[in-house]
Every structure is written in structure tokens, then in C-alpha cells.
Short mmCIF file of C-alpha atoms and ligand atoms in Angstrom, two decimals:
data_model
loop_
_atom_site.label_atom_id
_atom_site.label_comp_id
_atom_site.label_asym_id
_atom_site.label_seq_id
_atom_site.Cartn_x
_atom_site.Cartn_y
_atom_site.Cartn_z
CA UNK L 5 135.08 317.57 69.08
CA UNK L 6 134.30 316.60 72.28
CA UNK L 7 135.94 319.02 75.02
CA UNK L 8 134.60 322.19 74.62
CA UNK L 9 132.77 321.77 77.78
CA UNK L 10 136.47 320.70 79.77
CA UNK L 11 135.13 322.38 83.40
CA UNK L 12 132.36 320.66 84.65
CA UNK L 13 129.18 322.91 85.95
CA UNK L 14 128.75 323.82 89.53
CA UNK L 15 126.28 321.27 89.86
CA UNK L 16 128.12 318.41 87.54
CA UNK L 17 131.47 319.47 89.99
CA UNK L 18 128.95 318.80 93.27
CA UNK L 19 127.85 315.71 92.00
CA UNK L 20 131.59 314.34 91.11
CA UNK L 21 132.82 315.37 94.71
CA UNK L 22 129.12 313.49 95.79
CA UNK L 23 129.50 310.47 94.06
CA UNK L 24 133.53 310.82 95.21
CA UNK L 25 132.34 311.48 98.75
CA UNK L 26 130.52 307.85 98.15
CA UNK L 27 133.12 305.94 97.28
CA UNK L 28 135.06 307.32 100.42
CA UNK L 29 132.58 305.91 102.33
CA UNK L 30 132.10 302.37 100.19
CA UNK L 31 132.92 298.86 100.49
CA UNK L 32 135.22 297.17 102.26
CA UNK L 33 138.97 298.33 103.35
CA UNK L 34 140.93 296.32 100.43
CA UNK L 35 142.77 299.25 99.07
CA UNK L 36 147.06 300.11 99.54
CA UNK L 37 148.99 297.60 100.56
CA UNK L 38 146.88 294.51 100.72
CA UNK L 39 148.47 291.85 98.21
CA UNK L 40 146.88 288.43 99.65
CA UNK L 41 144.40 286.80 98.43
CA UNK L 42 141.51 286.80 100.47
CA UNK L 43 140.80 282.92 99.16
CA UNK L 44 137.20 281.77 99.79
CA UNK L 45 136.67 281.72 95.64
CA UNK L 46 133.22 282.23 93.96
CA UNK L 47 131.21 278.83 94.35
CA UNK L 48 129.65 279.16 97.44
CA UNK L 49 126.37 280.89 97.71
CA UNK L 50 125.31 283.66 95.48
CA UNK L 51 128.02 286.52 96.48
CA UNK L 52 129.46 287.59 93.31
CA UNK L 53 132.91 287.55 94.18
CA UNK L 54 135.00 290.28 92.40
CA UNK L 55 138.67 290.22 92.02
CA UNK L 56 140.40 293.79 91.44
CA UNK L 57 143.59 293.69 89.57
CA UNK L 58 145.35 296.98 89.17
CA UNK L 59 148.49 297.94 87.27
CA UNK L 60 150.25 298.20 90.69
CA UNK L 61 149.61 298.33 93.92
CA UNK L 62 150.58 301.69 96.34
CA UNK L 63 149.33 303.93 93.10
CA UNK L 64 146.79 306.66 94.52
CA UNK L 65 144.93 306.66 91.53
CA UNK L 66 143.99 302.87 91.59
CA UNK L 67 143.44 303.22 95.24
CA UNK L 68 140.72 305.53 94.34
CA UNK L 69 139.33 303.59 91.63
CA UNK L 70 139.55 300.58 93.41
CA UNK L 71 137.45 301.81 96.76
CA UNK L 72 134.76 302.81 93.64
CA UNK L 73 134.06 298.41 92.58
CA UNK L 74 134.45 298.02 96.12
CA UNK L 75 131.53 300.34 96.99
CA UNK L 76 129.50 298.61 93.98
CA UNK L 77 130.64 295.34 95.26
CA UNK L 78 129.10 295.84 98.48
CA UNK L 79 126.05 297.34 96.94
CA UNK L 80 125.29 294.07 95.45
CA UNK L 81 125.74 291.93 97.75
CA UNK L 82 128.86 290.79 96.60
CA UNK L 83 132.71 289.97 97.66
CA UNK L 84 135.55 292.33 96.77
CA UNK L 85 139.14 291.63 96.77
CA UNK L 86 141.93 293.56 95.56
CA UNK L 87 145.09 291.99 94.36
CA UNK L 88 148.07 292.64 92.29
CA UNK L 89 151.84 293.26 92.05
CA UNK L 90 154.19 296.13 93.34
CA UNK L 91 155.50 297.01 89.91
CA UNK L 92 153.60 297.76 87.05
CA UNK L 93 154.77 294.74 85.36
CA UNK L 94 152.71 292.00 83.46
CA UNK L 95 154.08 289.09 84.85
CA UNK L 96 153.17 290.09 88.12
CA UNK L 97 149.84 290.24 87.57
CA UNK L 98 149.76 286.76 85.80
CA UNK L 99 149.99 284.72 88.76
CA UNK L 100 146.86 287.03 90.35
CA UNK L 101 144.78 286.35 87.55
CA UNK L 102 146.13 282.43 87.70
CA UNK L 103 145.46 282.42 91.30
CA UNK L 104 141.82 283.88 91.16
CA UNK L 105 141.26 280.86 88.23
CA UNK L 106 141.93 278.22 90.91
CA UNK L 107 140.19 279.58 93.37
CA UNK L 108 136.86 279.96 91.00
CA UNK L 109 136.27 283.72 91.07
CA UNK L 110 133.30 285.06 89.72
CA UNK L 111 134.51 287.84 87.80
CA UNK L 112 138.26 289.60 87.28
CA UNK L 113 138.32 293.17 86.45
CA UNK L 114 141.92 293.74 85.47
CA UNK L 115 143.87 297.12 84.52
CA UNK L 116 146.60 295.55 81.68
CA UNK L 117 150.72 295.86 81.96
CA UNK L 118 150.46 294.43 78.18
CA UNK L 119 147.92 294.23 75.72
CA UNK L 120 149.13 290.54 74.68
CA UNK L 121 151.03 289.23 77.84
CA UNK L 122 147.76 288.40 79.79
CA UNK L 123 145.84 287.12 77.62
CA UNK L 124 146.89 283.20 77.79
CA UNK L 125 146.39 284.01 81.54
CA UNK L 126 142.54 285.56 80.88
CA UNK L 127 142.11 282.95 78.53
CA UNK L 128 141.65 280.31 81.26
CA UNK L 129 140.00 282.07 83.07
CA UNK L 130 137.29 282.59 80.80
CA UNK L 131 137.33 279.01 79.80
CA UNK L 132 136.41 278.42 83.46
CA UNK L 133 134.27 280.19 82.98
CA UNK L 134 135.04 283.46 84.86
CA UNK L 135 134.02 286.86 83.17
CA UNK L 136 136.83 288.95 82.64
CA UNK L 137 136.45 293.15 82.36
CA UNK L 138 139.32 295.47 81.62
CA UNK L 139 139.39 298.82 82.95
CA UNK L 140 141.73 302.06 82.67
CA UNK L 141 144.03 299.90 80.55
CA UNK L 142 142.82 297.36 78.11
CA UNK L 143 144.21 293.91 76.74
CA UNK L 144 143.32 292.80 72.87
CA UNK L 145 140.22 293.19 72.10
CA UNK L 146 139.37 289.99 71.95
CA UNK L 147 141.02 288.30 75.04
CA UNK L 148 138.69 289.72 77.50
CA UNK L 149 134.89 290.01 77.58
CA UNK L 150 134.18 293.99 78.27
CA UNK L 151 136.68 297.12 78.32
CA UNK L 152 135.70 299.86 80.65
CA UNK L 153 137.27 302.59 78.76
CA UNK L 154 137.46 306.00 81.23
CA UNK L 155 137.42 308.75 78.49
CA UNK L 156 137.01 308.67 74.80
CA UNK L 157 140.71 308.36 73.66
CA UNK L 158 140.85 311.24 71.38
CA UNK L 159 139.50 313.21 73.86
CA UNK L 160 142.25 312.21 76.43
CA UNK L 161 144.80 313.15 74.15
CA UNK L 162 143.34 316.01 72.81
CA UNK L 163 142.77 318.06 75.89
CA UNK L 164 146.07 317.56 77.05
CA UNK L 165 147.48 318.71 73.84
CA UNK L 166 145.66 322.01 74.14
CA UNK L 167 146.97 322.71 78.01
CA UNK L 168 150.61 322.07 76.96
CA UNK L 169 150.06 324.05 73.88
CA UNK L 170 147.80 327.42 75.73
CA UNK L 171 150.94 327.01 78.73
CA UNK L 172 153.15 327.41 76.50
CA UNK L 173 152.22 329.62 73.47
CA UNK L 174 151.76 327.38 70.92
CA UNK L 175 155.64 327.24 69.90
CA UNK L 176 158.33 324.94 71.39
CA UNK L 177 159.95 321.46 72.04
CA UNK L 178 157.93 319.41 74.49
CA UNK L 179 158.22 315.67 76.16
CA UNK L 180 155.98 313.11 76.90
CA UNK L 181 157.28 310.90 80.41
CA UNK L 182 154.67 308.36 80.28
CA UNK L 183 154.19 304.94 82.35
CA UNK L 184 155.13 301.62 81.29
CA UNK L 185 156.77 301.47 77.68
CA UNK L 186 154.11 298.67 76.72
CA UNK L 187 150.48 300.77 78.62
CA UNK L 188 148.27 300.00 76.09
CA UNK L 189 146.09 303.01 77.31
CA UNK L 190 149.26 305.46 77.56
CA UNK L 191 150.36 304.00 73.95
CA UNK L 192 146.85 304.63 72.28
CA UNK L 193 146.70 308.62 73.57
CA UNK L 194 150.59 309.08 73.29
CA UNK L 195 149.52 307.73 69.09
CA UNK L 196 146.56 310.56 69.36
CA UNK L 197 148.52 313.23 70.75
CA UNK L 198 151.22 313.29 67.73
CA UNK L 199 148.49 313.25 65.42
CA UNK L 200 146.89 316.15 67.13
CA UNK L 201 150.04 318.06 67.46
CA UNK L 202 151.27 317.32 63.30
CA UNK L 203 147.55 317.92 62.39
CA UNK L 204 146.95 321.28 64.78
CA UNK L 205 150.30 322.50 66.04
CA UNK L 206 152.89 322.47 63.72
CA UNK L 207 155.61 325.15 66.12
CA UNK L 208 155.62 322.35 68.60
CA UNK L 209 157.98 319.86 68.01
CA UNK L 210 157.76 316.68 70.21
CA UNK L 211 161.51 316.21 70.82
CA UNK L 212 161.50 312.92 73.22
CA UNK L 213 158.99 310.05 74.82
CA UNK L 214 160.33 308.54 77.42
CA UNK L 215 159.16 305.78 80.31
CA UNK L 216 158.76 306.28 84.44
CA UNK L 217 157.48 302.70 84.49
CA UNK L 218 154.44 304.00 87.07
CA UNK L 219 157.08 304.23 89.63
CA UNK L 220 157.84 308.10 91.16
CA UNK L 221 161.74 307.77 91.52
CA UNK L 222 162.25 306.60 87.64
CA UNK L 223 159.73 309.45 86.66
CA UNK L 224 161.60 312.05 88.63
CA UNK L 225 164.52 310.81 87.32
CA UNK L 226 163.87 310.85 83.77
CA UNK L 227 162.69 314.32 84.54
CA UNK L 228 166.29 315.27 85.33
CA UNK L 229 167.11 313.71 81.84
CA UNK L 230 164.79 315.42 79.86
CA UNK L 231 165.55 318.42 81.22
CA UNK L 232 168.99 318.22 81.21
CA UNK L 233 169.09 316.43 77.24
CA UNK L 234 166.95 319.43 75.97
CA UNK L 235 167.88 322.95 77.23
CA UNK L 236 164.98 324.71 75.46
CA UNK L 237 162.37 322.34 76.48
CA UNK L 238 159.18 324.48 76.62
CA UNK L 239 156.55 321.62 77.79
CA UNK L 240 156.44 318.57 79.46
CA UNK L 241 152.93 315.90 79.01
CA UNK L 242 152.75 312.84 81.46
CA UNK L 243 149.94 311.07 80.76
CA UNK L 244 150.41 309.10 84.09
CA UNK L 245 148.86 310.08 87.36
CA UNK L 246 152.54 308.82 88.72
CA UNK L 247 154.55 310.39 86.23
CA UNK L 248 152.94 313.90 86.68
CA UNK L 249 153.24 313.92 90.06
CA UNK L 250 157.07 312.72 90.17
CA UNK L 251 157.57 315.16 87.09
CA UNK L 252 155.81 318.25 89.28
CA UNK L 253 158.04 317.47 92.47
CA UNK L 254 161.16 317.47 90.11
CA UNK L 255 160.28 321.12 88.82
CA UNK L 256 158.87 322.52 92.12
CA UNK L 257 162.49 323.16 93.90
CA UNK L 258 164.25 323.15 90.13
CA UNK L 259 165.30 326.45 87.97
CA UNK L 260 163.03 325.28 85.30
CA UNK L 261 160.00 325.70 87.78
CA UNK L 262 157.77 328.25 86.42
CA UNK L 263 159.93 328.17 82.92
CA UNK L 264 159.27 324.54 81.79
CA UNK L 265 155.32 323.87 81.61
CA UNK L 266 153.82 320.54 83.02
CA UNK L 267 150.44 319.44 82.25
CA UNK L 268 149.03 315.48 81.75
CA UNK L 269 146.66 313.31 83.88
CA UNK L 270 147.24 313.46 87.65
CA UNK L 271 144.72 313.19 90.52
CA UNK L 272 144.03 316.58 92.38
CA UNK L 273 145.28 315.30 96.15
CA UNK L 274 148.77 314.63 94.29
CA UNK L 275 148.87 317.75 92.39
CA UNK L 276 147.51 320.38 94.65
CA UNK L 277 150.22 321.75 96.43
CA UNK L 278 152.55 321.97 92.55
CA UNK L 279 149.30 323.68 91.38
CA UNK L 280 149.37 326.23 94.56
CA UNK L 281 153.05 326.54 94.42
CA UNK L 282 152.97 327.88 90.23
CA UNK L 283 154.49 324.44 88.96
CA UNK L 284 151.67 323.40 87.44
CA UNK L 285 148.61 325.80 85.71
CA UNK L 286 146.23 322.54 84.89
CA UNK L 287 146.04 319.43 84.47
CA UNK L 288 143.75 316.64 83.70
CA UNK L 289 141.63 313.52 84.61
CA UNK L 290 138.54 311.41 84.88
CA UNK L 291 136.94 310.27 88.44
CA UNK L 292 138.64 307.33 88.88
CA UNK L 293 136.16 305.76 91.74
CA UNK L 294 133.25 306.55 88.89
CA UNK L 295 135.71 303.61 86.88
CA UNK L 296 136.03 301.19 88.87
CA UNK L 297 132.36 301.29 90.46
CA UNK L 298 130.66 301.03 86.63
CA UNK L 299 133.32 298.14 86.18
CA UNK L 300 132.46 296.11 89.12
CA UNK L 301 128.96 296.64 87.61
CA UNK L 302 129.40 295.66 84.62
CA UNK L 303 131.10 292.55 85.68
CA UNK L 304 128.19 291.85 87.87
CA UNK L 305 125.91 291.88 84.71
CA UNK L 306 128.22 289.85 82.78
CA UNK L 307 128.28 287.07 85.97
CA UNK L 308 124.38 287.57 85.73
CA UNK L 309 124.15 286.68 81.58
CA UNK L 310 122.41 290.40 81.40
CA UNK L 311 124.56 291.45 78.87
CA UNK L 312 127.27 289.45 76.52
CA UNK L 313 128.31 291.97 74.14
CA UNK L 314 127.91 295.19 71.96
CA UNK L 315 124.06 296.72 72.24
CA UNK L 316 122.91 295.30 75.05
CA UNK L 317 122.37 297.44 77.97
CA UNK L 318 122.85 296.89 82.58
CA UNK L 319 122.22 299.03 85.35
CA UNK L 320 125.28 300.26 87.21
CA UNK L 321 123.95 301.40 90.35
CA UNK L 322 123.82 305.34 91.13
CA UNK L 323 125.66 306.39 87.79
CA UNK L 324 122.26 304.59 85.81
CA UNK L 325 122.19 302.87 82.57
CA UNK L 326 125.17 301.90 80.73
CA UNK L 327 125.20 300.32 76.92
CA UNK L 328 127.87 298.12 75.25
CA UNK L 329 129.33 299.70 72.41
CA UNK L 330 132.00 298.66 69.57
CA UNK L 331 134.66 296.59 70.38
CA UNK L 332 132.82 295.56 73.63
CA UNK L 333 133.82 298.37 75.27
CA UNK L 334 132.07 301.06 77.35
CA UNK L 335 132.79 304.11 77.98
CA UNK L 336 132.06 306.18 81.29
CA UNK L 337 132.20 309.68 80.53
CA UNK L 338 134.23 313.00 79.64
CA UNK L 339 137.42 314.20 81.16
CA UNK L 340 137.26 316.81 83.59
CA UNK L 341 140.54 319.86 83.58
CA UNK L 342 141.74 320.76 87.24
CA UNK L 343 143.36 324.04 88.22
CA UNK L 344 143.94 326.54 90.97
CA UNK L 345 140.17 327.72 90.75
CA UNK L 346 138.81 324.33 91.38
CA UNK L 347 141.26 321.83 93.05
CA UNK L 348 140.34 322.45 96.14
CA UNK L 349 136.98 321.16 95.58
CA UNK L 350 138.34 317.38 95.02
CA UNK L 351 139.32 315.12 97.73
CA UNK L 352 141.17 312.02 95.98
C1 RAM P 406 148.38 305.98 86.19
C2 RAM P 406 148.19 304.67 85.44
C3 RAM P 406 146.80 304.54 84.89
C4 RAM P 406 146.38 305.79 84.13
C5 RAM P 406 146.50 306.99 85.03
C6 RAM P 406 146.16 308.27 84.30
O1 RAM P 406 147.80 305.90 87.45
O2 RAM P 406 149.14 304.60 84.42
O3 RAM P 406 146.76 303.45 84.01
O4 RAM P 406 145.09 305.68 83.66
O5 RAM P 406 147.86 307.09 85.47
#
């Protein structure tokens, strides 16, 4: 399978925190809080403009991704904008996707609530003929034009089925808190991780799934629950940068800190301190900036007509050439496993 090689190199390591430092420096200031649409649209002149729509707005992980398409953005001469609603919830990002339609955006590269809920939404906006790219989290296949996935899938799921199950000794009840019920990218790996679990770890037992919604006070408090519904609860996977970080603070000043493992996706700024404190062993993720730069890129070469589907091939700046695989979708790399020995190397 594909993660025996989970720690990067020295040098691959040096070149993540490069091409991190990079984004850092990238693009224009769009990120946090910024909710307005910069209007303008994409008519004028030949500025590709970009629209960013994230799952929510105020979530580290998409700030980081985000400031990645921003950097590409600017590398081609284009105009970035990021846009999108407080809450991870489709509707809100209906009327940002409605509102870059009238304003004639070039391109929309969206992170989905829903796999169905946007698509009426993209739908007019490719019919005026705007390209539309998922990224992170996709829609149906065949609602948008080109899905930047981060990680193969099984791969996701996989390696954070064997940190929950080397934390804690390949016996026990664990929990998944994941993000929205409805995360089409949280649904597809929580669907992989039971069938890694039943096919490779039959003493765990997956007692419970429940939902933080991407926010940090329902993931902390269905933390408490968990914790409190199952008294021998061994494990606990978030496969949610917000969920694993809400999860961690939960169990830092708990009695189940230290007794109750946590492992998932989180970003390393998030996690350090539950990783120096003995919450939290390891933990998971791609580089986020890496995903949205290659997806600002690839809508670029969609605006361009250089590619249209599955085969053909674009440039995406400093991370090189790129090729459209099955289902439209393309796929940036491996994950990458934090933990005490390397954290401190990562600065997002
Ligand atoms: C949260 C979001 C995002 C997911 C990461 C791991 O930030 O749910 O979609 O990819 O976690």
C-alpha cells in the first residue's frame, strides 16, 4: 500500500517547510476574516480572476491552503479573492458561488459542505461559462470540472487507522468525531477506515461516529460525550483539522489525558503544544498551501482550454507537472505523519 514511507526525508521535510515558507510569503492578504466580495468580476483584461471558496471561514487549515492559490494567483498574473460562510454549511456557500456567477469570475475553486447541494449553484456557473475546481472536499463527480483530491483516500484512512491502532495496542473501543455529517471527503475516509479496521483489526471495535460540524466548541463538546457515553474508550480518530484540535484541548486538562489516545488530521501549529504536553503521540496531514496552490493552477489551465479532462496534462508552477486522472480528479501527493520528533519543523 501506499504509506510505508509516512515520514518524509530530511530533504522532502526541507522542501515542505520551503515550499510552506513560500506560501507565507505569497499573494495577496485575503485570508481570516475577509467575507466581501472584492467585485471587479473576470471580463476585464486578461487577469484570471480566482474565487476561493472554503468550507468556512476562521478555519486555520483553509487559511493555509488558501494563502497557497493566492501565491499561484499572483504568480500568474492573476486576481485572488477569498470568500465564503462562517459555518461549514452548504447554503452558505451557495450565495458565494451565485454571487461570483454575476459578477463573471473566471474560475471558482470551491471546498464542498455537500456533495449534491451545490451543484444547481456550480451548474450555472459553468453554463456561464466559469470553470469550476473542487479541492479538499469534492461535489459529484460530475457537477464540477476538476477535483483536487489532497491524498489518495485509502491512504488517508489507512494511516490513521494504524496510529490509533500502534497508540493503543491493537485492542479496544475507539470513536471517530468528524466534521460536518454530510463532508463528502470526511464521509469517503470515515467508509475506508471501517473497512480497514473489519479487514485488519478485528480487537478494535468502532463503538460511535459522531459530528463537530468544523466548529471547536461542538467538537469539544462531543468530546465530553464520547467520553462520558463510553467509559472504556481506548481511541479517539478526528479526521478534521478542527475536530482534533477541539478533541486534544478537551483531553489535555481531562483524567482521560494520557489514558484515551487521539490521533486524526490536524495541522502542526494547532497540535503542537497537545503533542509536547503527552495528549497526543501523532497525528496526520497533507500541506495544505501545496492544495490550494496546484488548485489555483489547475483552474488557470482550465480558464486557458490547456486541459478539459482525464489525460491531459498543465504546469502548476514550482510543484511541476500535474496529469488529470479518473474521475477528473488529481491528486497532489502522500500524507505526511507529525510527532514530537518533527513538529517543530512546521510552521502552519
Ligand atoms: C478540516 C476540514 C477539511 C479537512 C481537514 C483535514 O479543516 O474539514 O475539509 O480536509 O479538516
Amino acid at each position: 500500500m501506499k504509506f510505508q514511507n509516512r515520514r518524509l526525508s530530511g530533504l522532502a521535510a526541507v522542501a515542505l517547510v520551503a515550499s510552506l515558507a513560500l506560501s507565507a510569503c505569497g499573494g495577496d492578504d485575503d485570508g481570516g476574516d475577509d467575507n466581501n466580495s472584492s467585485g471587479g468580476g473576470g471580463g476585464g483584461g486578461d487577469a484570471t480572476s480566482v474565487t476561493f471558496i472554503p468550507k468556512n471561514l476562521g478555519n486555520p487549515y483553509f487559511d493555509t491552503s488558501n494563502a497557497g492559490g493566492a501565491e499561484a494567483v499572483e504568480e500568474f498574473g492573476g486576481e485572488y479573492e477569498e470568500v465564503g460562510p462562517a459555518e461549514a454549511s452548504p447554503d452558505g456557500q451557495v450565495q458565494y458561488i451565485n454571487t461570483a456567477t454575476q459578477q463573471g469570475r473566471n474560475a471558482l475553486v470551491i471546498s464542498a459542505n455537500d456533495p449534491d447541494a451545490l451543484c444547481d449553484a456550480i451548474g450555472e456557473a459553468r453554463d456561464a461559462d466559469i470553470a469550476v475546481v473542487t479541492y479538499d472536499a469534492d461535489t459529484n463527480p460530475d457537477c464540477r470540472d476538476i477535483f483536487i483530491n489532497q491524498a489518495d483516500s485509502a491512504g488517508i484512512a489507512k494511516v490513521q487507522v494504524d496510529l490509533i491502532a500502534e497508540q493503543i495496542g491493537g485492542a479496544g473501543e475507539v470513536a471517530i468525531l468528524s466534521a460536518a455529517a454530510n463532508a463528502t471527503n470526511q464521509n469517503e475516509w470515515i467508509g475506508l477506515m471501517e473497512e480497514e479496521l473489519a479487514a485488519n483489526h478485528p480487537d478494535i471495535e468502532l463503538v460511535e461516529t459522531v459530528y463537530g460540524d468544523d466548529d471547536d466548541q461542538k467538537s469539544f463538546d462531543a468530546t465530553a460525550a464520547l467520553l462520558q457515553k463510553h467509559p472504556n474508550l481506548k481511541g479517539i480518530i478526528s479526521p478534521t483539522t478542527v475536530g482534533i484540535a477541539a478533541a486534544a484541548r478537551y483531553l489535555s486538562t481531562s483524567d482521560a489525558k494520557g489514558k484515551v489516545a487521539l490521533t486524526g488530521l490536524g495541522t502542526p501549529n494547532q497540535m503542537r503544544e497537545y503533542v509536547k504536553d503527552g495528549t497526543v503521540t501523532a497525528f496526520a496531514l497533507w500541506n495544505p498551501a501545496d492544495l490550494g496552490y496546484l488548485a489555483a493552477y489547475a483552474a488557470k489551465a482550465l480558464v486557458d482550454g490547456d486541459i478539459e479532462g482525464e489525460g491531459d496534462s498543465f504546469e502548476a508552477g514550482r510543484l511541476g507537472e500535474y496529469t488529470v486522472g479518473a474521475d477528473n480528479t488529481v491528486l497532489l501527493g502522500d500524507p505526511f505523519v507529525f510527532d514530537a520528533e518533527n513538529i517543530d519543523d512546521f510552521d502552519f
